[in-house]
Amino acid sequence: MSPKQPLLLLEPLPAPTMEALTKDFTLLQFSTLDALKEVAPTIRAVATGGSYGVAPEIMAALPNLEIIAVNGVGLDRIDLTEAKKRAIRVTVTTDISTDDVADMAMLLLLALKRNLRANETFLRKGTWADGTLPPLAHSLKGRKLGIAGFGRIGQAVAQRAQASAMEVAYFSSHHHANSPLAFESDLKALAHWADVLVLTLPATAQTKGLINAEILEALGKDGVLINTARGSVVDEDALLTALQNKTIAGAGLDVFQNEPKINPAFFALENVVLQPHQGSATIETRLAMGQNIIDNLHAYFSGKPLLTPAY
Ligand code: 8YV
């Protein structure tokens, strides 16, 4: 590949990924759209995060854009209709973050059910040394875990939950014939059945606000919600009300609406475990995601098939 292609970077990548990219690309970052517009015609490639995407005004400002390499699997922040219309290729880091995101779902669940945050505070305050013990927590064993969304991440969560001796069922757009797990086509019925509802749904127009007051009511006062999907799949006002009123017992959340400036009402709650969208944020996985971006961009500019096209 020569000469060096300009590559518009809309979200920082790990340092080794950035260094590797500079061998074949001139990395461009801009703080304003006006500054971008000065060099926009030279930009054929963009790299961005799954949760950051490409804003419509940026896509519109790049008349010669040919490929968007996403550092993630979420496509909710990219106008795929417009990309297809303009024949802009889009790649995602398919299956690279699956296990880490599934681990995050189980981490949030275990932290909630085993009172991790409260017990550590109890210990750090010296209360244990005073001869008292924290309240007992809850086992995962034998509890019912419902998964909303049964793609790669949902299936990886199912494996982990079964390894914890949980009973697992799933809600999806269709029955997965290759899975022995119980398929529930009615999300409310799944929520009513489940002790734990894990969200691994894609963020689409159809899933926006899908987890609403009715679903949370069905999950019930002993139920917990785990979200490693996107904040947009939850009616966040309904969730906050359900947590404040103890309509549900608690929530483990790695994703929120309006990230990173999330609703501060979450900070006043004791029945939540919160993470700043860290599902795929491990060194190993982010380096592998970065290598996927490099490989896809090299393939594209060498006229070879993309490794992991989004469509
Ligand atoms: C990353 C994600 O946090 O896969 C996604 O779409 O949201 C996460 O894996 C994000 O893409 C990092 O840029």
PDB file of C-alpha atoms and ligand atoms in Angstrom:
ATOM      1  CA  MET A   1       0.000   0.000   0.000  1.00  0.00           C
ATOM      2  CA  SER A   2       1.362   3.427  -0.902  1.00  0.00           C
ATOM      3  CA  PRO A   3       1.270   6.329  -0.482  1.00  0.00           C
ATOM      4  CA  LYS A   4       0.014   6.642   3.102  1.00  0.00           C
ATOM      5  CA  GLN A   5      -3.760   6.932   3.207  1.00  0.00           C
ATOM      6  CA  PRO A   6      -5.368   9.533   5.504  1.00  0.00           C
ATOM      7  CA  LEU A   7      -7.332   7.714   8.237  1.00  0.00           C
ATOM      8  CA  LEU A   8      -9.825   9.735  10.247  1.00  0.00           C
ATOM      9  CA  LEU A   9      -9.783   8.474  13.832  1.00  0.00           C
ATOM     10  CA  LEU A  10     -13.015   9.277  15.689  1.00  0.00           C
ATOM     11  CA  GLU A  11     -12.130   7.349  18.835  1.00  0.00           C
ATOM     12  CA  PRO A  12      -8.704   6.649  20.341  1.00  0.00           C
ATOM     13  CA  LEU A  13      -7.330   3.141  19.812  1.00  0.00           C
ATOM     14  CA  PRO A  14      -4.707   1.349  21.956  1.00  0.00           C
ATOM     15  CA  ALA A  15      -1.213   2.822  21.479  1.00  0.00           C
ATOM     16  CA  PRO A  16       0.187  -0.314  19.748  1.00  0.00           C
ATOM     17  CA  THR A  17      -2.738  -0.207  17.306  1.00  0.00           C
ATOM     18  CA  MET A  18      -2.177   3.479  16.558  1.00  0.00           C
ATOM     19  CA  GLU A  19       1.563   2.857  16.067  1.00  0.00           C
ATOM     20  CA  ALA A  20       0.911  -0.030  13.684  1.00  0.00           C
ATOM     21  CA  LEU A  21      -1.585   2.053  11.717  1.00  0.00           C
ATOM     22  CA  THR A  22       0.938   4.876  11.210  1.00  0.00           C
ATOM     23  CA  LYS A  23       3.018   2.535   9.013  1.00  0.00           C
ATOM     24  CA  ASP A  24       0.427   2.769   6.257  1.00  0.00           C
ATOM     25  CA  PHE A  25      -1.911   5.576   7.288  1.00  0.00           C
ATOM     26  CA  THR A  26      -1.693   9.210   8.243  1.00  0.00           C
ATOM     27  CA  LEU A  27      -3.875   9.378  11.342  1.00  0.00           C
ATOM     28  CA  LEU A  28      -6.138  12.416  11.459  1.00  0.00           C
ATOM     29  CA  GLN A  29      -8.132  13.652  14.456  1.00  0.00           C
ATOM     30  CA  PHE A  30     -10.179  16.848  14.564  1.00  0.00           C
ATOM     31  CA  SER A  31     -11.940  18.713  17.327  1.00  0.00           C
ATOM     32  CA  THR A  32     -14.293  20.645  15.043  1.00  0.00           C
ATOM     33  CA  LEU A  33     -16.267  19.842  11.925  1.00  0.00           C
ATOM     34  CA  ASP A  34     -14.937  23.003  10.264  1.00  0.00           C
ATOM     35  CA  ALA A  35     -11.357  21.825  10.733  1.00  0.00           C
ATOM     36  CA  LEU A  36     -12.335  18.425   9.332  1.00  0.00           C
ATOM     37  CA  LYS A  37     -14.005  19.971   6.292  1.00  0.00           C
ATOM     38  CA  GLU A  38     -10.687  21.480   5.150  1.00  0.00           C
ATOM     39  CA  VAL A  39      -9.217  18.026   4.456  1.00  0.00           C
ATOM     40  CA  ALA A  40     -12.471  16.076   4.131  1.00  0.00           C
ATOM     41  CA  PRO A  41     -12.123  15.318   0.368  1.00  0.00           C
ATOM     42  CA  THR A  42      -8.870  13.413   1.018  1.00  0.00           C
ATOM     43  CA  ILE A  43     -10.449  11.074   3.590  1.00  0.00           C
ATOM     44  CA  ARG A  44     -11.459   7.647   2.270  1.00  0.00           C
ATOM     45  CA  ALA A  45     -11.337   5.741   5.584  1.00  0.00           C
ATOM     46  CA  VAL A  46     -12.617   6.231   9.125  1.00  0.00           C
ATOM     47  CA  ALA A  47     -11.928   4.211  12.273  1.00  0.00           C
ATOM     48  CA  THR A  48     -14.352   4.670  15.153  1.00  0.00           C
ATOM     49  CA  GLY A  49     -15.748   3.002  18.259  1.00  0.00           C
ATOM     50  CA  GLY A  50     -18.910   0.946  18.423  1.00  0.00           C
ATOM     51  CA  SER A  51     -20.385   3.225  21.021  1.00  0.00           C
ATOM     52  CA  TYR A  52     -19.124   6.355  19.210  1.00  0.00           C
ATOM     53  CA  GLY A  53     -20.040   5.567  15.610  1.00  0.00           C
ATOM     54  CA  VAL A  54     -19.997   8.171  12.853  1.00  0.00           C
ATOM     55  CA  ALA A  55     -22.308  11.142  13.284  1.00  0.00           C
ATOM     56  CA  PRO A  56     -24.455  11.879  10.222  1.00  0.00           C
ATOM     57  CA  GLU A  57     -22.879  15.326   9.819  1.00  0.00           C
ATOM     58  CA  ILE A  58     -19.408  13.765   9.732  1.00  0.00           C
ATOM     59  CA  MET A  59     -20.458  11.123   7.213  1.00  0.00           C
ATOM     60  CA  ALA A  60     -22.023  13.899   5.095  1.00  0.00           C
ATOM     61  CA  ALA A  61     -18.818  15.949   5.335  1.00  0.00           C
ATOM     62  CA  LEU A  62     -16.731  13.130   3.798  1.00  0.00           C
ATOM     63  CA  PRO A  63     -17.638  12.986   0.092  1.00  0.00           C
ATOM     64  CA  ASN A  64     -15.052  10.348  -0.736  1.00  0.00           C
ATOM     65  CA  LEU A  65     -15.531   8.068   2.273  1.00  0.00           C
ATOM     66  CA  GLU A  66     -15.180   4.416   1.250  1.00  0.00           C
ATOM     67  CA  ILE A  67     -14.768   2.405   4.459  1.00  0.00           C
ATOM     68  CA  ILE A  68     -15.656   2.672   8.154  1.00  0.00           C
ATOM     69  CA  ALA A  69     -13.765   0.310  10.464  1.00  0.00           C
ATOM     70  CA  VAL A  70     -15.653  -0.026  13.762  1.00  0.00           C
ATOM     71  CA  ASN A  71     -13.758  -0.844  16.939  1.00  0.00           C
ATOM     72  CA  GLY A  72     -16.656  -2.913  18.237  1.00  0.00           C
ATOM     73  CA  VAL A  73     -19.788  -4.734  17.136  1.00  0.00           C
ATOM     74  CA  GLY A  74     -22.444  -2.125  17.845  1.00  0.00           C
ATOM     75  CA  LEU A  75     -23.728  -0.384  14.711  1.00  0.00           C
ATOM     76  CA  ASP A  76     -26.401   1.778  16.303  1.00  0.00           C
ATOM     77  CA  ARG A  77     -24.337   4.942  15.864  1.00  0.00           C
ATOM     78  CA  ILE A  78     -23.811   4.457  12.123  1.00  0.00           C
ATOM     79  CA  ASP A  79     -26.427   5.191   9.464  1.00  0.00           C
ATOM     80  CA  LEU A  80     -26.120   1.868   7.649  1.00  0.00           C
ATOM     81  CA  THR A  81     -28.842   2.868   5.170  1.00  0.00           C
ATOM     82  CA  GLU A  82     -26.780   5.877   4.121  1.00  0.00           C
ATOM     83  CA  ALA A  83     -23.593   3.805   4.113  1.00  0.00           C
ATOM     84  CA  LYS A  84     -25.176   1.222   1.814  1.00  0.00           C
ATOM     85  CA  LYS A  85     -26.586   3.947  -0.438  1.00  0.00           C
ATOM     86  CA  ARG A  86     -23.105   5.429  -0.797  1.00  0.00           C
ATOM     87  CA  ALA A  87     -21.477   1.983  -1.067  1.00  0.00           C
ATOM     88  CA  ILE A  88     -19.399   2.723   2.018  1.00  0.00           C
ATOM     89  CA  ARG A  89     -18.040  -0.518   3.429  1.00  0.00           C
ATOM     90  CA  VAL A  90     -18.379  -1.070   7.180  1.00  0.00           C
ATOM     91  CA  THR A  91     -16.410  -3.575   9.252  1.00  0.00           C
ATOM     92  CA  VAL A  92     -16.930  -4.735  12.839  1.00  0.00           C
ATOM     93  CA  THR A  93     -14.789  -6.717  15.266  1.00  0.00           C
ATOM     94  CA  THR A  94     -16.998  -9.796  15.030  1.00  0.00           C
ATOM     95  CA  ASP A  95     -16.730 -12.230  17.949  1.00  0.00           C
ATOM     96  CA  ILE A  96     -13.523 -10.693  19.314  1.00  0.00           C
ATOM     97  CA  SER A  97     -15.189  -9.109  22.361  1.00  0.00           C
ATOM     98  CA  THR A  98     -17.824 -11.807  22.888  1.00  0.00           C
ATOM     99  CA  ASP A  99     -16.215 -13.527  25.872  1.00  0.00           C
ATOM    100  CA  ASP A 100     -15.151 -10.339  27.639  1.00  0.00           C
ATOM    101  CA  VAL A 101     -18.625  -8.816  27.351  1.00  0.00           C
ATOM    102  CA  ALA A 102     -20.196 -12.055  28.570  1.00  0.00           C
ATOM    103  CA  ASP A 103     -17.717 -12.062  31.466  1.00  0.00           C
ATOM    104  CA  MET A 104     -18.811  -8.511  32.277  1.00  0.00           C
ATOM    105  CA  ALA A 105     -22.448  -9.606  32.433  1.00  0.00           C
ATOM    106  CA  MET A 106     -21.557 -12.359  34.916  1.00  0.00           C
ATOM    107  CA  LEU A 107     -19.269  -9.990  36.856  1.00  0.00           C
ATOM    108  CA  LEU A 108     -22.142  -7.531  37.302  1.00  0.00           C
ATOM    109  CA  LEU A 109     -24.513 -10.357  38.289  1.00  0.00           C
ATOM    110  CA  LEU A 110     -22.132 -11.861  40.834  1.00  0.00           C
ATOM    111  CA  ALA A 111     -21.263  -8.428  42.249  1.00  0.00           C
ATOM    112  CA  LEU A 112     -24.966  -7.780  42.763  1.00  0.00           C
ATOM    113  CA  LYS A 113     -25.952 -11.184  44.135  1.00  0.00           C
ATOM    114  CA  ARG A 114     -22.905 -11.491  46.436  1.00  0.00           C
ATOM    115  CA  ASN A 115     -23.071  -7.888  47.738  1.00  0.00           C
ATOM    116  CA  LEU A 116     -19.504  -7.270  46.527  1.00  0.00           C
ATOM    117  CA  ARG A 117     -19.481  -3.471  46.856  1.00  0.00           C
ATOM    118  CA  ALA A 118     -21.261  -3.346  50.239  1.00  0.00           C
ATOM    119  CA  ASN A 119     -19.100  -6.133  51.702  1.00  0.00           C
ATOM    120  CA  GLU A 120     -15.867  -4.450  50.662  1.00  0.00           C
ATOM    121  CA  THR A 121     -17.067  -1.156  52.171  1.00  0.00           C
ATOM    122  CA  PHE A 122     -18.013  -3.086  55.334  1.00  0.00           C
ATOM    123  CA  LEU A 123     -14.516  -4.542  55.518  1.00  0.00           C
ATOM    124  CA  ARG A 124     -12.652  -1.316  54.654  1.00  0.00           C
ATOM    125  CA  LYS A 125     -14.584   0.545  57.363  1.00  0.00           C
ATOM    126  CA  GLY A 126     -13.275  -1.947  59.940  1.00  0.00           C
ATOM    127  CA  THR A 127     -16.770  -3.139  60.806  1.00  0.00           C
ATOM    128  CA  TRP A 128     -15.715  -6.761  60.490  1.00  0.00           C
ATOM    129  CA  ALA A 129     -12.949  -6.161  63.020  1.00  0.00           C
ATOM    130  CA  ASP A 130     -15.612  -4.920  65.433  1.00  0.00           C
ATOM    131  CA  GLY A 131     -17.006  -8.430  65.535  1.00  0.00           C
ATOM    132  CA  THR A 132     -20.006  -8.018  63.267  1.00  0.00           C
ATOM    133  CA  LEU A 133     -20.760  -9.828  60.009  1.00  0.00           C
ATOM    134  CA  PRO A 134     -22.328  -8.484  56.790  1.00  0.00           C
ATOM    135  CA  PRO A 135     -25.787  -9.676  55.714  1.00  0.00           C
ATOM    136  CA  LEU A 136     -25.878 -12.967  53.829  1.00  0.00           C
ATOM    137  CA  ALA A 137     -25.978 -12.737  50.038  1.00  0.00           C
ATOM    138  CA  HIS A 138     -27.598 -14.918  47.328  1.00  0.00           C
ATOM    139  CA  SER A 139     -26.420 -17.891  45.274  1.00  0.00           C
ATOM    140  CA  LEU A 140     -26.611 -18.104  41.511  1.00  0.00           C
ATOM    141  CA  LYS A 141     -27.128 -21.871  41.715  1.00  0.00           C
ATOM    142  CA  GLY A 142     -30.678 -22.868  40.829  1.00  0.00           C
ATOM    143  CA  ARG A 143     -31.756 -19.357  39.890  1.00  0.00           C
ATOM    144  CA  LYS A 144     -33.494 -18.657  36.569  1.00  0.00           C
ATOM    145  CA  LEU A 145     -31.593 -16.496  34.100  1.00  0.00           C
ATOM    146  CA  GLY A 146     -33.395 -15.067  31.081  1.00  0.00           C
ATOM    147  CA  ILE A 147     -31.361 -13.685  28.190  1.00  0.00           C
ATOM    148  CA  ALA A 148     -32.885 -11.030  25.943  1.00  0.00           C
ATOM    149  CA  GLY A 149     -31.015 -11.275  22.666  1.00  0.00           C
ATOM    150  CA  PHE A 150     -29.413 -14.577  21.687  1.00  0.00           C
ATOM    151  CA  GLY A 151     -26.521 -13.671  19.454  1.00  0.00           C
ATOM    152  CA  ARG A 152     -22.884 -14.537  20.162  1.00  0.00           C
ATOM    153  CA  ILE A 153     -22.754 -12.597  23.438  1.00  0.00           C
ATOM    154  CA  GLY A 154     -26.123 -13.907  24.656  1.00  0.00           C
ATOM    155  CA  GLN A 155     -25.032 -17.472  23.910  1.00  0.00           C
ATOM    156  CA  ALA A 156     -21.733 -16.892  25.738  1.00  0.00           C
ATOM    157  CA  VAL A 157     -23.673 -15.603  28.757  1.00  0.00           C
ATOM    158  CA  ALA A 158     -25.846 -18.735  28.615  1.00  0.00           C
ATOM    159  CA  GLN A 159     -22.742 -20.960  28.767  1.00  0.00           C
ATOM    160  CA  ARG A 160     -21.442 -19.095  31.802  1.00  0.00           C
ATOM    161  CA  ALA A 161     -24.799 -19.123  33.582  1.00  0.00           C
ATOM    162  CA  GLN A 162     -25.185 -22.869  33.019  1.00  0.00           C
ATOM    163  CA  ALA A 163     -21.669 -23.367  34.401  1.00  0.00           C
ATOM    164  CA  SER A 164     -22.980 -21.598  37.524  1.00  0.00           C
ATOM    165  CA  ALA A 165     -25.817 -24.152  37.723  1.00  0.00           C
ATOM    166  CA  MET A 166     -28.428 -21.611  36.664  1.00  0.00           C
ATOM    167  CA  GLU A 167     -31.550 -22.476  34.651  1.00  0.00           C
ATOM    168  CA  VAL A 168     -31.384 -20.530  31.382  1.00  0.00           C
ATOM    169  CA  ALA A 169     -33.973 -19.467  28.792  1.00  0.00           C
ATOM    170  CA  TYR A 170     -33.836 -16.830  26.063  1.00  0.00           C
ATOM    171  CA  PHE A 171     -35.920 -14.306  24.155  1.00  0.00           C
ATOM    172  CA  SER A 172     -34.945 -13.655  20.553  1.00  0.00           C
ATOM    173  CA  SER A 173     -36.429 -12.661  17.203  1.00  0.00           C
ATOM    174  CA  HIS A 174     -36.477 -16.361  16.336  1.00  0.00           C
ATOM    175  CA  HIS A 175     -35.954 -19.833  17.770  1.00  0.00           C
ATOM    176  CA  HIS A 176     -32.346 -21.033  17.620  1.00  0.00           C
ATOM    177  CA  ALA A 177     -32.680 -24.653  16.512  1.00  0.00           C
ATOM    178  CA  ASN A 178     -29.049 -25.356  17.427  1.00  0.00           C
ATOM    179  CA  SER A 179     -29.648 -24.469  21.077  1.00  0.00           C
ATOM    180  CA  PRO A 180     -31.256 -26.870  23.586  1.00  0.00           C
ATOM    181  CA  LEU A 181     -32.277 -23.928  25.763  1.00  0.00           C
ATOM    182  CA  ALA A 182     -35.894 -22.890  26.185  1.00  0.00           C
ATOM    183  CA  PHE A 183     -36.966 -20.203  23.694  1.00  0.00           C
ATOM    184  CA  GLU A 184     -39.531 -17.669  24.893  1.00  0.00           C
ATOM    185  CA  SER A 185     -41.025 -15.503  22.151  1.00  0.00           C
ATOM    186  CA  ASP A 186     -42.730 -13.239  24.700  1.00  0.00           C
ATOM    187  CA  LEU A 187     -40.278 -10.952  26.524  1.00  0.00           C
ATOM    188  CA  LYS A 188     -42.750 -10.184  29.316  1.00  0.00           C
ATOM    189  CA  ALA A 189     -43.275 -13.905  29.913  1.00  0.00           C
ATOM    190  CA  LEU A 190     -39.492 -14.411  30.079  1.00  0.00           C
ATOM    191  CA  ALA A 191     -39.155 -11.522  32.550  1.00  0.00           C
ATOM    192  CA  HIS A 192     -41.925 -13.007  34.688  1.00  0.00           C
ATOM    193  CA  TRP A 193     -40.167 -16.417  34.699  1.00  0.00           C
ATOM    194  CA  ALA A 194     -36.671 -15.089  35.342  1.00  0.00           C
ATOM    195  CA  ASP A 195     -34.873 -14.158  38.545  1.00  0.00           C
ATOM    196  CA  VAL A 196     -32.230 -12.429  36.383  1.00  0.00           C
ATOM    197  CA  LEU A 197     -32.815 -10.715  33.027  1.00  0.00           C
ATOM    198  CA  VAL A 198     -29.627 -10.171  31.010  1.00  0.00           C
ATOM    199  CA  LEU A 199     -29.763  -7.792  28.048  1.00  0.00           C
ATOM    200  CA  THR A 200     -27.562  -8.658  25.076  1.00  0.00           C
ATOM    201  CA  LEU A 201     -29.937  -7.225  22.453  1.00  0.00           C
ATOM    202  CA  PRO A 202     -28.677  -5.188  19.495  1.00  0.00           C
ATOM    203  CA  ALA A 203     -29.630  -1.518  19.727  1.00  0.00           C
ATOM    204  CA  THR A 204     -32.131  -0.971  16.912  1.00  0.00           C
ATOM    205  CA  ALA A 205     -35.314   1.014  16.313  1.00  0.00           C
ATOM    206  CA  GLN A 206     -37.207  -2.131  17.352  1.00  0.00           C
ATOM    207  CA  THR A 207     -35.334  -2.599  20.657  1.00  0.00           C
ATOM    208  CA  LYS A 208     -35.300   1.078  21.705  1.00  0.00           C
ATOM    209  CA  GLY A 209     -36.890   1.298  25.144  1.00  0.00           C
ATOM    210  CA  LEU A 210     -37.910  -2.364  24.970  1.00  0.00           C
ATOM    211  CA  ILE A 211     -37.180  -2.861  28.665  1.00  0.00           C
ATOM    212  CA  ASN A 212     -39.965  -0.696  30.026  1.00  0.00           C
ATOM    213  CA  ALA A 213     -41.994  -0.414  33.242  1.00  0.00           C
ATOM    214  CA  GLU A 214     -44.150  -3.389  32.252  1.00  0.00           C
ATOM    215  CA  ILE A 215     -41.126  -5.658  31.728  1.00  0.00           C
ATOM    216  CA  LEU A 216     -39.532  -4.484  34.964  1.00  0.00           C
ATOM    217  CA  GLU A 217     -42.794  -5.100  36.832  1.00  0.00           C
ATOM    218  CA  ALA A 218     -42.842  -8.623  35.390  1.00  0.00           C
ATOM    219  CA  LEU A 219     -39.234  -9.192  36.496  1.00  0.00           C
ATOM    220  CA  GLY A 220     -40.439  -8.486  39.980  1.00  0.00           C
ATOM    221  CA  LYS A 221     -39.253  -7.400  43.423  1.00  0.00           C
ATOM    222  CA  ASP A 222     -36.615 -10.173  43.683  1.00  0.00           C
ATOM    223  CA  GLY A 223     -35.481  -9.773  40.085  1.00  0.00           C
ATOM    224  CA  VAL A 224     -32.273  -8.159  38.836  1.00  0.00           C
ATOM    225  CA  LEU A 225     -31.524  -6.604  35.462  1.00  0.00           C
ATOM    226  CA  ILE A 226     -28.100  -6.842  33.801  1.00  0.00           C
ATOM    227  CA  ASN A 227     -27.354  -4.626  30.804  1.00  0.00           C
ATOM    228  CA  THR A 228     -24.242  -5.098  28.668  1.00  0.00           C
ATOM    229  CA  ALA A 229     -26.053  -4.185  25.428  1.00  0.00           C
ATOM    230  CA  ARG A 230     -26.794  -0.484  24.990  1.00  0.00           C
ATOM    231  CA  GLY A 231     -28.465   2.037  27.238  1.00  0.00           C
ATOM    232  CA  SER A 232     -31.018   2.739  24.518  1.00  0.00           C
ATOM    233  CA  VAL A 233     -32.700  -0.668  24.907  1.00  0.00           C
ATOM    234  CA  VAL A 234     -33.900   0.377  28.373  1.00  0.00           C
ATOM    235  CA  ASP A 235     -36.493   3.012  29.292  1.00  0.00           C
ATOM    236  CA  GLU A 236     -34.067   4.555  31.736  1.00  0.00           C
ATOM    237  CA  ASP A 237     -36.663   6.649  33.596  1.00  0.00           C
ATOM    238  CA  ALA A 238     -38.695   3.483  34.165  1.00  0.00           C
ATOM    239  CA  LEU A 239     -35.564   1.659  35.367  1.00  0.00           C
ATOM    240  CA  LEU A 240     -34.641   4.407  37.819  1.00  0.00           C
ATOM    241  CA  THR A 241     -38.202   4.453  39.175  1.00  0.00           C
ATOM    242  CA  ALA A 242     -38.189   0.653  39.502  1.00  0.00           C
ATOM    243  CA  LEU A 243     -34.864   0.757  41.364  1.00  0.00           C
ATOM    244  CA  GLN A 244     -35.929   3.631  43.624  1.00  0.00           C
ATOM    245  CA  ASN A 245     -39.269   1.958  44.422  1.00  0.00           C
ATOM    246  CA  LYS A 246     -37.674  -1.514  44.676  1.00  0.00           C
ATOM    247  CA  THR A 247     -40.016  -2.794  41.990  1.00  0.00           C
ATOM    248  CA  ILE A 248     -36.931  -4.833  41.097  1.00  0.00           C
ATOM    249  CA  ALA A 249     -34.194  -5.805  43.533  1.00  0.00           C
ATOM    250  CA  GLY A 250     -31.278  -4.327  41.617  1.00  0.00           C
ATOM    251  CA  ALA A 251     -29.400  -3.783  38.369  1.00  0.00           C
ATOM    252  CA  GLY A 252     -25.903  -4.328  37.032  1.00  0.00           C
ATOM    253  CA  LEU A 253     -25.244  -1.785  34.286  1.00  0.00           C
ATOM    254  CA  ASP A 254     -22.273  -1.398  31.959  1.00  0.00           C
ATOM    255  CA  VAL A 255     -24.134   0.805  29.477  1.00  0.00           C
ATOM    256  CA  PHE A 256     -26.336   3.862  29.828  1.00  0.00           C
ATOM    257  CA  GLN A 257     -28.130   6.520  27.905  1.00  0.00           C
ATOM    258  CA  ASN A 258     -26.072   9.710  27.303  1.00  0.00           C
ATOM    259  CA  GLU A 259     -22.716   8.066  28.012  1.00  0.00           C
ATOM    260  CA  PRO A 260     -20.388   9.236  29.531  1.00  0.00           C
ATOM    261  CA  LYS A 261     -22.578  11.879  31.233  1.00  0.00           C
ATOM    262  CA  ILE A 262     -25.078   9.415  32.670  1.00  0.00           C
ATOM    263  CA  ASN A 263     -28.044  10.301  34.848  1.00  0.00           C
ATOM    264  CA  PRO A 264     -26.609  11.111  38.330  1.00  0.00           C
ATOM    265  CA  ALA A 265     -29.708   9.520  39.895  1.00  0.00           C
ATOM    266  CA  PHE A 266     -27.873   6.192  39.489  1.00  0.00           C
ATOM    267  CA  PHE A 267     -25.189   7.349  41.939  1.00  0.00           C
ATOM    268  CA  ALA A 268     -27.709   7.694  44.790  1.00  0.00           C
ATOM    269  CA  LEU A 269     -28.805   4.071  44.488  1.00  0.00           C
ATOM    270  CA  GLU A 270     -27.429   1.275  46.685  1.00  0.00           C
ATOM    271  CA  ASN A 271     -29.056  -1.541  44.675  1.00  0.00           C
ATOM    272  CA  VAL A 272     -26.940  -1.099  41.550  1.00  0.00           C
ATOM    273  CA  VAL A 273     -23.485  -2.072  40.322  1.00  0.00           C
ATOM    274  CA  LEU A 274     -22.198   0.358  37.708  1.00  0.00           C
ATOM    275  CA  GLN A 275     -19.388   0.123  35.162  1.00  0.00           C
ATOM    276  CA  PRO A 276     -18.320   2.783  32.581  1.00  0.00           C
ATOM    277  CA  HIS A 277     -18.906   0.700  29.434  1.00  0.00           C
ATOM    278  CA  GLN A 278     -16.002  -1.630  30.086  1.00  0.00           C
ATOM    279  CA  GLY A 279     -17.400  -4.820  28.551  1.00  0.00           C
ATOM    280  CA  SER A 280     -14.664  -5.232  25.960  1.00  0.00           C
ATOM    281  CA  ALA A 281     -12.091  -3.075  27.746  1.00  0.00           C
ATOM    282  CA  THR A 282      -9.287  -5.546  28.351  1.00  0.00           C
ATOM    283  CA  ILE A 283      -5.786  -5.184  26.931  1.00  0.00           C
ATOM    284  CA  GLU A 284      -5.999  -8.529  25.176  1.00  0.00           C
ATOM    285  CA  THR A 285      -9.367  -7.894  23.540  1.00  0.00           C
ATOM    286  CA  ARG A 286      -8.797  -4.254  22.580  1.00  0.00           C
ATOM    287  CA  LEU A 287      -5.463  -5.154  20.943  1.00  0.00           C
ATOM    288  CA  ALA A 288      -7.200  -7.927  19.040  1.00  0.00           C
ATOM    289  CA  MET A 289      -9.970  -5.510  18.039  1.00  0.00           C
ATOM    290  CA  GLY A 290      -7.325  -3.038  16.892  1.00  0.00           C
ATOM    291  CA  GLN A 291      -5.601  -5.711  14.823  1.00  0.00           C
ATOM    292  CA  ASN A 292      -8.952  -6.488  13.214  1.00  0.00           C
ATOM    293  CA  ILE A 293      -9.228  -2.832  12.167  1.00  0.00           C
ATOM    294  CA  ILE A 294      -5.711  -2.903  10.714  1.00  0.00           C
ATOM    295  CA  ASP A 295      -6.354  -6.140   8.844  1.00  0.00           C
ATOM    296  CA  ASN A 296      -9.656  -4.944   7.416  1.00  0.00           C
ATOM    297  CA  LEU A 297      -8.180  -1.629   6.254  1.00  0.00           C
ATOM    298  CA  HIS A 298      -5.179  -3.372   4.701  1.00  0.00           C
ATOM    299  CA  ALA A 299      -7.489  -5.820   2.943  1.00  0.00           C
ATOM    300  CA  TYR A 300      -9.670  -3.027   1.605  1.00  0.00           C
ATOM    301  CA  PHE A 301      -6.835  -0.892   0.262  1.00  0.00           C
ATOM    302  CA  SER A 302      -5.159  -3.977  -1.213  1.00  0.00           C
ATOM    303  CA  GLY A 303      -8.327  -4.892  -3.113  1.00  0.00           C
ATOM    304  CA  LYS A 304      -8.842  -8.048  -1.044  1.00  0.00           C
ATOM    305  CA  PRO A 305     -12.059  -9.237   0.652  1.00  0.00           C
ATOM    306  CA  LEU A 306     -12.845  -7.686   4.020  1.00  0.00           C
ATOM    307  CA  LEU A 307     -12.332 -10.011   6.988  1.00  0.00           C
ATOM    308  CA  THR A 308     -15.422  -9.026   8.990  1.00  0.00           C
ATOM    309  CA  PRO A 309     -17.847  -6.897   6.952  1.00  0.00           C
ATOM    310  CA  ALA A 310     -20.957  -5.663   8.762  1.00  0.00           C
ATOM    311  CA  TYR A 311     -23.019  -6.281   5.614  1.00  0.00           C
TER     312      TYR A 311
HETATM  313  C1  8YV B   1     -16.565  -0.938  22.887  1.00  0.00           C
HETATM  314  C2  8YV B   1     -18.841  -1.668  22.103  1.00  0.00           C
HETATM  315  O1  8YV B   1     -16.713  -0.359  24.151  1.00  0.00           O
HETATM  316  O2  8YV B   1     -18.576  -3.524  20.679  1.00  0.00           O
HETATM  317  C3  8YV B   1     -19.120  -2.429  20.852  1.00  0.00           C
HETATM  318  O3  8YV B   1     -19.933  -1.929  20.045  1.00  0.00           O
HETATM  319  O4  8YV B   1     -19.576  -0.876  22.520  1.00  0.00           O
HETATM  320  C4  8YV B   1     -17.640  -1.954  22.868  1.00  0.00           C
HETATM  321  O5  8YV B   1     -17.045  -3.153  22.532  1.00  0.00           O
HETATM  322  C5  8YV B   1     -16.502   0.207  21.946  1.00  0.00           C
HETATM  323  O6  8YV B   1     -16.808  -0.149  20.674  1.00  0.00           O
HETATM  324  C6  8YV B   1     -15.097   0.806  22.073  1.00  0.00           C
HETATM  325  O7  8YV B   1     -14.868   1.734  21.094  1.00  0.00           O
END
